[in-house]
Amino acid sequence: MINPYWELVIFLVMINVIFTLSLNLILGYNGQFSLGHAGFLAIGAYGSGVATTALGLPLFAGVLMSIACCIVAAVIVGYPCLRLGGDYLAIATLGFAEIIRIVLLALPEKTFGGATGMQNIHNIYDYLPVPAGAHNGIINLIFTIVFSVVFLALTIWGVFALGNFLNGVLQKRFGGNFWRYIVWAGFVVLIIANLSGTKGTASVSAKPGIAGYVMDIFQFSNAMKQPSLESRQWLVFLIYGLIVLAVNQLIRNFLNSVPGRGVVAIRENEIAATNLGINVFWLKLQNFMLGCAFAGLAGALLAHTIPLIKPIEFGFLKSVDVLLMVVLGGMGSMTGSFVGAVSISVLPEVLRGVGEWRMVLYSLVLILFMLFKPGGIFGTNELSDIFRLPWLKRGRDAEASDA
Amino acid sequence: MTDQSGNHHVDEGRKILSVEDLHVAYGAVKALRGISFSVKAGEIVTLIGANGAGKSTTMNCIMGLVKCQAGKIVFLDEDIANMHAFQIVRKGLSLSPEGRRLFLNLSVRENLEIGGLITLDKGKKQELLDEIFQLFPRVKERLTQIAGTLSGGEQQMVAISRAIMQNPDLLLLDEPSLGLAPNLVQEIFEKVQILNSEGKTILMVEQNAFQALRISHRAYCLEHGELNIKGTGAELLANPKIKEAYLGG
């Protein structure tokens, strides 16, 4: 069992990794200088916070709400501002983040908490079964993980299998390919089915949607309904870790897709990208929306992780923090984002002794990097570019070998 | 215009681009004062002229990077004047821009792939790459190198290759010989001629009038935003006025 202090540090590191990846997508890969990313983190945090408390929605819906709010905000900011280049965009986004902060201060205190912050947001642990002491930890853990993974895999496989079958039937009947519509509809049904769960309170444990009902039917849920504190902790680590990996994989896939290549082309040379048939403005906006959606996800996780969110935390310093993480790791490097986020998040905890001097250290680090390694630790390289490990072979390497 | 294999078919000798009475002004400065010219399928057409005559403006205006105040640009029976640049590219025009504008931090292969990103279907990609490697063996050698580390001549080859990767009906070359050593200039123009003999229609803007006129079927001379002299390449080479102004007497 990891003590609560370091537990929180680990959670914050994972959230910062997602947050950094989201800014890296905008700043590192597309070259758009957004200096108000904390504003989107705030929208994400308050979005999910309000959705789960005031509106009483399940956690999953809260997270989706955060992401939706951030995408809308990204369009509102991006549509006028992405036509501007460089510094102007930085100033505009900076102003936007401040507006968000002030608005959050001014919104009704009953719902949004005002300057003292929102305290009544359900913690991620509130959504898990109530703990029953420290016995039998490892068995519970294995049960929980195996069941979750198998259940998830089975439902997803079911959607695909059903999609294939129905598509075959429809194809014979009408002709044409319906596969994608069926699968999307299947996932919508799956999500709604999962939303039907109830959130837990101090005495009643949560039913996580259809998974909960299935557990009830099969009767092997006693151990799962009352897991040990340790297995709950590991389960949350696992969930957060999976989200980090999923975000990482989504961004990688996006960057290797046709629009993703276009995004990088825009960073390199906007006019040349236009000349190659890329709709520069629209692609910049799409990329901005995607980056902000991930920032919203990070915000939602943050709201359900720390005990209290207040507007002052989402100020200019937070934007600079994440900028520092991206620049330190290397703009345009996924590995760099991980390294930057982890080091900048853990460093202040290790340097607790120096207190407020850490801001001075931050600036010193930035200046030293500007002088000696302007590209950051990794530049635009990935781990696979540096170590040439065969199982990491992809992108540039793989192309080089088949050329 | 496109058959199932993705090949564009344009009848030999048909007008594929015609510019009619084009006016472009940068604020009060008139860069083009009503120029008209046309390009037929299978031709190399060259615009020559002094600095500031409006050559690059013409190219940029055709590609939609500069808005025109009046006039028509008809490409394959469609008026493309003042369309968005990315739409024009999707119609089948592609430009190898002045100063090359490569993606300097990406590898040569990535440059080429981004070249065919939007306009090319997958099956055609390898075919075009092979074509390019045959034309420019040097590009194949440098495939994994970062484009910014190439020499000027190699960068120009990559820029032209990137334009070819879009499989255009009309290839626009803006100053392909800019800043190259004389022997490289020779090589680039030979390649342009080979490209043309393989069926590409080419509109070229050039400072190096002598080399450019030798390979072009037709040519126009641009002066102060107007087209004054036109004719076949050989005619312009023999024209005393051109000789005096551009070919050094």
PDB file of N, CA and C in Angstrom, chain A residues 14 114 130 179 217 283 372 390 403:
ATOM      1  N   MET A  14       0.432  11.196 -13.694  1.00  0.00           N
ATOM      2  CA  MET A  14      -0.273  10.604 -14.850  1.00  0.00           C
ATOM      3  C   MET A  14      -1.161  11.637 -15.522  1.00  0.00           C
ATOM      4  N   GLY A 114     -17.154  29.165  -6.194  1.00  0.00           N
ATOM      5  CA  GLY A 114     -16.520  30.490  -6.113  1.00  0.00           C
ATOM      6  C   GLY A 114     -15.037  30.401  -5.819  1.00  0.00           C
ATOM      7  N   VAL A 130     -17.113  -0.224  -1.708  1.00  0.00           N
ATOM      8  CA  VAL A 130     -16.618   0.179  -0.399  1.00  0.00           C
ATOM      9  C   VAL A 130     -15.593  -0.844   0.095  1.00  0.00           C
ATOM     10  N   TRP A 179     -21.049  -1.449 -42.167  1.00  0.00           N
ATOM     11  CA  TRP A 179     -20.271  -1.895 -41.031  1.00  0.00           C
ATOM     12  C   TRP A 179     -20.044  -0.783 -40.019  1.00  0.00           C
ATOM     13  N   ILE A 217     -25.355 -11.451 -11.243  1.00  0.00           N
ATOM     14  CA  ILE A 217     -25.900 -12.701 -11.776  1.00  0.00           C
ATOM     15  C   ILE A 217     -24.961 -13.850 -11.501  1.00  0.00           C
ATOM     16  N   LEU A 283      -7.588  22.119 -40.770  1.00  0.00           N
ATOM     17  CA  LEU A 283      -6.802  21.082 -40.107  1.00  0.00           C
ATOM     18  C   LEU A 283      -6.231  21.589 -38.788  1.00  0.00           C
ATOM     19  N   PHE A 372      21.630  25.697 -24.076  1.00  0.00           N
ATOM     20  CA  PHE A 372      22.451  24.538 -24.431  1.00  0.00           C
ATOM     21  C   PHE A 372      21.716  23.455 -25.198  1.00  0.00           C
ATOM     22  N   PRO A 390      14.410  -3.205 -31.665  1.00  0.00           N
ATOM     23  CA  PRO A 390      13.653  -3.823 -32.752  1.00  0.00           C
ATOM     24  C   PRO A 390      12.150  -3.795 -32.524  1.00  0.00           C
ATOM     25  N   ALA A 403      12.870   0.656 -47.777  1.00  0.00           N
ATOM     26  CA  ALA A 403      13.166   1.472 -48.967  1.00  0.00           C
ATOM     27  C   ALA A 403      14.228   0.805 -49.830  1.00  0.00           C
TER      28      ALA A 403
END
